[in-house]
XYZ file of C-alpha atoms in Angstrom:
351
model
C 36.713 32.177 4.102
C 35.211 34.927 1.665
C 35.499 32.692 -1.345
C 34.262 29.620 0.620
C 31.105 31.735 2.166
C 30.641 32.992 -1.562
C 30.770 29.191 -3.343
C 28.424 28.117 -0.425
C 25.920 30.911 -1.221
C 25.987 30.380 -5.191
C 25.408 26.379 -4.545
C 22.675 27.322 -2.385
C 21.188 29.793 -4.173
C 21.358 28.838 -7.766
C 20.959 25.104 -7.363
C 18.307 24.544 -4.667
C 17.219 21.292 -5.977
C 20.219 19.969 -5.014
C 20.872 21.462 -1.410
C 17.585 20.756 0.489
C 19.601 20.091 3.559
C 21.302 23.529 3.425
C 19.031 26.336 4.705
C 18.987 29.795 2.858
C 20.050 31.481 5.831
C 23.547 31.906 4.630
C 22.044 35.022 2.787
C 21.978 36.928 5.769
C 25.504 37.162 6.004
C 25.300 39.623 3.212
C 24.291 43.018 4.077
C 22.900 43.648 -0.040
C 19.575 43.310 -0.464
C 20.533 42.087 -3.886
C 22.138 39.011 -2.656
C 19.313 38.357 -0.151
C 16.550 38.492 -2.885
C 18.533 35.958 -5.259
C 18.547 33.385 -2.734
C 14.675 31.306 -2.416
C 13.720 29.673 0.381
C 14.169 25.846 0.027
C 10.363 25.537 1.198
C 8.638 27.534 -0.964
C 7.481 25.598 -4.438
C 9.760 25.628 -7.372
C 9.531 24.357 -10.729
C 12.205 21.576 -11.184
C 12.605 20.340 -14.769
C 14.877 17.157 -15.323
C 14.262 15.665 -11.705
C 16.590 12.687 -11.438
C 15.768 11.756 -7.916
C 13.729 12.489 -4.958
C 14.095 12.882 -1.329
C 12.025 10.474 0.990
C 11.778 12.561 4.386
C 11.073 8.853 6.340
C 9.708 8.689 9.674
C 11.529 10.843 11.708
C 15.106 12.531 11.645
C 16.102 12.023 15.249
C 19.324 9.776 15.317
C 17.708 8.249 18.761
C 14.774 6.753 16.684
C 16.635 5.131 14.122
C 17.812 2.245 15.703
C 14.144 1.652 17.267
C 12.520 2.135 13.997
C 14.921 -0.392 12.490
C 14.216 -3.188 15.071
C 10.361 -2.429 14.848
C 9.840 -2.507 11.028
C 12.474 -5.202 10.801
C 10.327 -7.263 12.999
C 7.061 -6.373 11.497
C 8.617 -7.479 8.170
C 9.805 -10.713 9.209
C 6.548 -11.663 10.605
C 4.467 -10.497 7.819
C 6.585 -12.952 5.216
C 6.754 -15.588 7.411
C 3.290 -15.900 8.595
C 2.132 -15.557 4.972
C 4.173 -17.880 3.721
C 3.388 -20.275 6.803
C -0.226 -20.053 5.118
C 1.078 -20.601 1.457
C 2.741 -23.832 2.242
C -0.392 -24.901 5.121
C -2.538 -24.870 1.758
C -0.162 -26.143 -0.577
C 0.801 -28.797 1.736
C -2.965 -29.920 2.982
C -5.153 -31.377 0.513
C -8.131 -30.849 2.488
C -7.816 -27.073 1.601
C -7.231 -27.646 -1.994
C -10.367 -25.607 -2.533
C -11.355 -21.962 -4.262
C -11.634 -20.342 -0.773
C -8.192 -21.243 0.187
C -6.848 -20.664 -3.656
C -7.995 -17.329 -3.161
C -6.484 -16.964 0.252
C -3.019 -18.201 -0.690
C -3.008 -15.501 -3.456
C -3.772 -12.865 -0.724
C -0.878 -13.830 1.039
C 1.268 -13.429 -1.702
C -0.134 -10.206 -2.750
C 0.419 -9.241 0.996
C 4.064 -10.239 1.021
C 4.333 -8.073 -2.245
C 2.545 -5.206 -0.827
C 4.914 -4.765 2.074
C 8.011 -5.697 0.358
C 7.712 -2.499 -1.987
C 7.979 -0.213 0.676
C 9.588 -1.569 4.196
C 13.096 -2.955 2.655
C 13.755 -0.031 1.251
C 13.084 2.034 4.580
C 15.171 -0.101 6.443
C 18.198 0.251 4.000
C 17.547 4.038 4.189
C 17.464 4.125 7.905
C 20.694 2.426 8.078
C 22.566 3.906 5.440
C 21.385 7.485 6.514
C 20.187 8.397 3.028
C 16.520 9.530 2.026
C 17.445 9.562 -1.813
C 15.566 7.553 -4.382
C 16.390 7.588 -7.946
C 13.419 8.728 -10.643
C 13.292 5.306 -12.218
C 13.033 3.771 -8.710
C 10.481 5.954 -7.220
C 8.547 5.085 -10.513
C 9.375 1.155 -9.763
C 8.112 1.373 -6.236
C 5.102 3.343 -6.701
C 3.788 1.038 -9.342
C 4.478 -1.846 -7.576
C 2.905 -0.312 -4.555
C -0.440 0.240 -6.786
C -0.122 -3.258 -8.515
C -0.207 -5.122 -4.784
C -2.601 -2.757 -3.180
C -5.127 -3.454 -6.142
C -4.201 -7.002 -6.404
C -5.598 -7.344 -2.750
C -8.338 -5.018 -3.178
C -9.829 -7.389 -6.449
C -8.673 -10.545 -4.763
C -11.247 -9.409 -1.647
C -13.610 -9.009 -3.807
C -13.043 -12.396 -5.863
C -13.432 -14.229 -2.470
C -16.562 -12.300 -1.208
C -18.070 -13.600 -4.627
C -16.794 -17.125 -3.838
C -18.722 -16.877 -0.559
C -21.895 -15.794 -1.882
C -21.728 -18.514 -4.297
C -21.028 -20.816 -1.519
C -23.592 -19.774 0.906
C -26.514 -18.433 -1.612
C -26.162 -21.446 -3.880
C -24.439 -24.342 -2.098
C -25.566 -26.911 -4.644
C -24.366 -25.094 -7.594
C -20.910 -24.264 -5.833
C -18.988 -27.382 -7.248
C -20.141 -26.459 -10.664
C -19.722 -22.739 -10.718
C -16.229 -22.534 -8.679
C -14.447 -24.678 -11.358
C -10.876 -24.573 -11.019
C -10.704 -22.810 -14.392
C -12.948 -20.201 -13.164
C -10.695 -19.712 -10.217
C -7.504 -19.496 -12.049
C -9.472 -16.891 -14.895
C -10.728 -14.793 -11.490
C -6.873 -14.673 -10.295
C -5.274 -13.814 -13.599
C -8.142 -11.179 -14.476
C -7.551 -9.691 -10.993
C -3.454 -9.528 -11.389
C -3.854 -7.958 -14.943
C -6.474 -5.538 -13.984
C -3.871 -4.643 -11.482
C -1.034 -4.400 -13.540
C -3.034 -2.246 -15.920
C -4.061 0.295 -13.013
C -0.330 0.569 -11.850
C 0.924 1.296 -15.166
C -1.742 3.802 -15.852
C -0.093 5.574 -12.430
C 3.479 5.013 -14.570
C 1.960 6.719 -17.719
C 0.350 9.777 -15.747
C 3.508 10.610 -13.547
C 5.885 10.066 -16.650
C 3.643 12.742 -18.691
C 5.139 15.356 -16.098
C 7.859 17.790 -17.024
C 8.229 19.659 -13.910
C 7.691 19.186 -10.085
C 7.289 21.891 -7.430
C 9.803 20.131 -5.138
C 11.708 16.847 -4.958
C 10.586 16.226 -1.206
C 8.279 13.274 -0.615
C 6.740 13.595 3.113
C 6.830 9.550 3.674
C 8.845 6.983 3.866
C 8.089 5.554 0.272
C 6.804 7.189 -3.026
C 3.272 7.548 -2.603
C 1.222 7.891 -5.756
C -1.028 10.674 -4.617
C 1.607 12.856 -2.901
C 3.847 12.653 -6.542
C 0.606 13.798 -8.328
C 0.467 16.651 -5.528
C 4.071 17.510 -6.545
C 3.439 17.961 -10.277
C 3.445 21.356 -11.611
C 0.407 20.163 -14.326
C -2.922 21.546 -13.833
C -4.577 19.992 -10.426
C -7.871 20.120 -11.868
C -6.675 17.196 -14.398
C -4.819 15.366 -11.631
C -8.246 15.610 -9.512
C -10.217 14.100 -12.354
C -7.585 10.903 -12.819
C -7.751 10.512 -8.948
C -11.882 10.763 -9.207
C -11.750 7.859 -11.764
C -9.230 5.811 -10.579
C -11.315 5.841 -6.982
C -14.135 5.106 -9.010
C -12.868 2.178 -11.403
C -10.944 1.011 -8.968
C -12.177 1.362 -5.263
C -16.032 1.981 -5.437
C -16.810 -0.862 -7.976
C -15.016 -3.559 -5.795
C -16.293 -2.445 -2.744
C -19.896 -2.318 -4.509
C -19.377 -5.920 -5.150
C -18.343 -6.586 -1.675
C -21.245 -5.209 -0.277
C -23.703 -6.817 -2.398
C -22.388 -10.077 -2.049
C -22.798 -9.902 1.975
C -26.204 -8.259 1.282
C -26.887 -11.451 -0.484
C -25.272 -13.477 1.990
C -26.835 -11.825 5.011
C -30.571 -12.114 3.592
C -29.775 -15.992 2.574
C -28.559 -16.366 6.133
C -31.715 -15.022 7.928
C -33.873 -17.177 5.873
C -32.025 -20.152 8.044
C -34.427 -21.358 10.816
C -32.158 -22.602 13.354
C -29.632 -20.472 15.010
C -26.779 -23.069 14.871
C -27.370 -23.071 10.898
C -27.251 -19.397 10.701
C -23.838 -19.463 13.116
C -22.541 -21.915 11.094
C -23.281 -20.290 7.682
C -21.851 -16.916 8.767
C -18.794 -18.551 10.508
C -17.440 -19.309 7.074
C -17.472 -15.337 6.194
C -15.575 -14.376 9.472
C -12.293 -14.217 8.870
C -12.678 -12.528 5.398
C -14.923 -10.058 6.633
C -12.534 -9.172 9.305
C -9.965 -8.463 6.729
C -12.338 -6.471 4.849
C -13.216 -4.287 7.400
C -9.897 -3.888 8.303
C -8.412 -3.272 4.388
C -11.393 -0.840 3.676
C -11.596 0.668 7.057
C -8.122 1.873 6.931
C -8.310 3.128 3.597
C -10.965 5.498 4.522
C -9.307 6.138 7.738
C -6.321 7.356 5.501
C -8.153 9.522 3.430
C -10.296 11.198 6.368
C -7.294 11.791 7.645
C -5.710 13.287 4.659
C -8.613 15.262 3.813
C -9.242 16.383 7.659
C -5.858 17.132 8.591
C -3.442 17.315 5.936
C -0.022 17.191 8.051
C 2.590 15.325 6.940
C 3.218 13.560 9.914
C -0.275 12.236 10.039
C 0.396 11.102 6.550
C 3.112 9.058 7.351
C 1.555 7.126 10.462
C -1.552 6.082 8.227
C 0.700 5.245 5.561
C 2.493 2.683 8.306
C -0.908 1.562 9.348
C -2.348 0.829 5.864
C 0.921 -0.562 4.246
C 2.976 -2.403 6.967
C 0.448 -3.231 9.551
C -2.421 -4.747 7.890
C -0.215 -6.905 5.834
C 0.914 -8.259 9.066
C -2.190 -8.998 10.437
C -3.924 -10.745 7.963
C -2.265 -14.186 8.759
C -3.378 -13.639 12.406
C -6.694 -13.326 11.507
C -7.226 -16.034 8.992
C -5.141 -18.647 11.292
C -6.876 -17.428 14.489
C -10.276 -17.334 13.267
C -9.864 -20.819 11.083
C -10.048 -24.331 12.517
C -9.048 -25.656 9.301
C -5.528 -23.565 8.813
C -4.675 -24.274 12.530
C -5.056 -28.069 11.733
C -3.411 -27.743 8.708
C -0.551 -25.795 10.263
C -0.242 -28.294 13.177
C 0.065 -31.269 10.811
C 2.570 -29.250 8.994
C 4.591 -28.839 12.219
C 4.643 -32.513 12.954
C 5.834 -33.393 9.600
C 8.769 -31.249 9.833
C 9.286 -31.965 13.023
């Protein structure tokens, strides 16, 4: 009994990074204050070098909630994938929808599928296997994939705003400007910029030689939380975050705002109310998705700034990484008669 207690004490105190689930209350078994001082609290920051894995704390450790979370997130994931696949199939199978706007929409649906696929399947597997461990390489892969698809969606929303600007402000020049070559170029440019963005995050994290902790208070490897775990100077990390937000956040947002400023100016010059409504209705779905995407992004930022609670961060991440990709197909299908007609024709052909 004594030897086993000593062994447990040594494992817990000397190798805290492998025993985060074992509390150091075992030290209370020893009256000698020397023993107690040797045992650090597992909640205190520790400089851990040579980290080979991280622990994802997930949504909840309550075993009664695990089946509910599994059913809920599996349903949301299937709805997201099936809804976006239906939009891609409808656009690809209907020649009436072979236009720049729907070409960008099909690529946005692909980005939504990739966005939610980087986080939800891993979370469901973790719940079922009762394991929260993710390898260092797996964490970097998940982080870079998440950044890639999030940035891809950001860029595509900006490209779609430009497409609506050309269609409403320069309708006669629209076929001349928005050529198939330009559309493909804009999508490829969005992809390569997003890839560069994700690899830049990987490069920054690979420079870290140690971490304060291996516990990530989320259900996936959130880039901002990985930066917070680093032992390096926080000033450098903050500079990187500000530059990253400016280049890949502020500039696309400015492009969208400028496009809609020009669009609103052109719509207000239309004399008839019916003409104004018809012109603005072509932007309704895109504007709803933009407000949802950036509104949720601002909400996540404000939540983390005002109340930096791990639980609030998890809830905000669920809304941003799971709920938004699920809602996008509904927004475009419910507010777009062309998509509804294409889906109906697709259903008629399959039946």
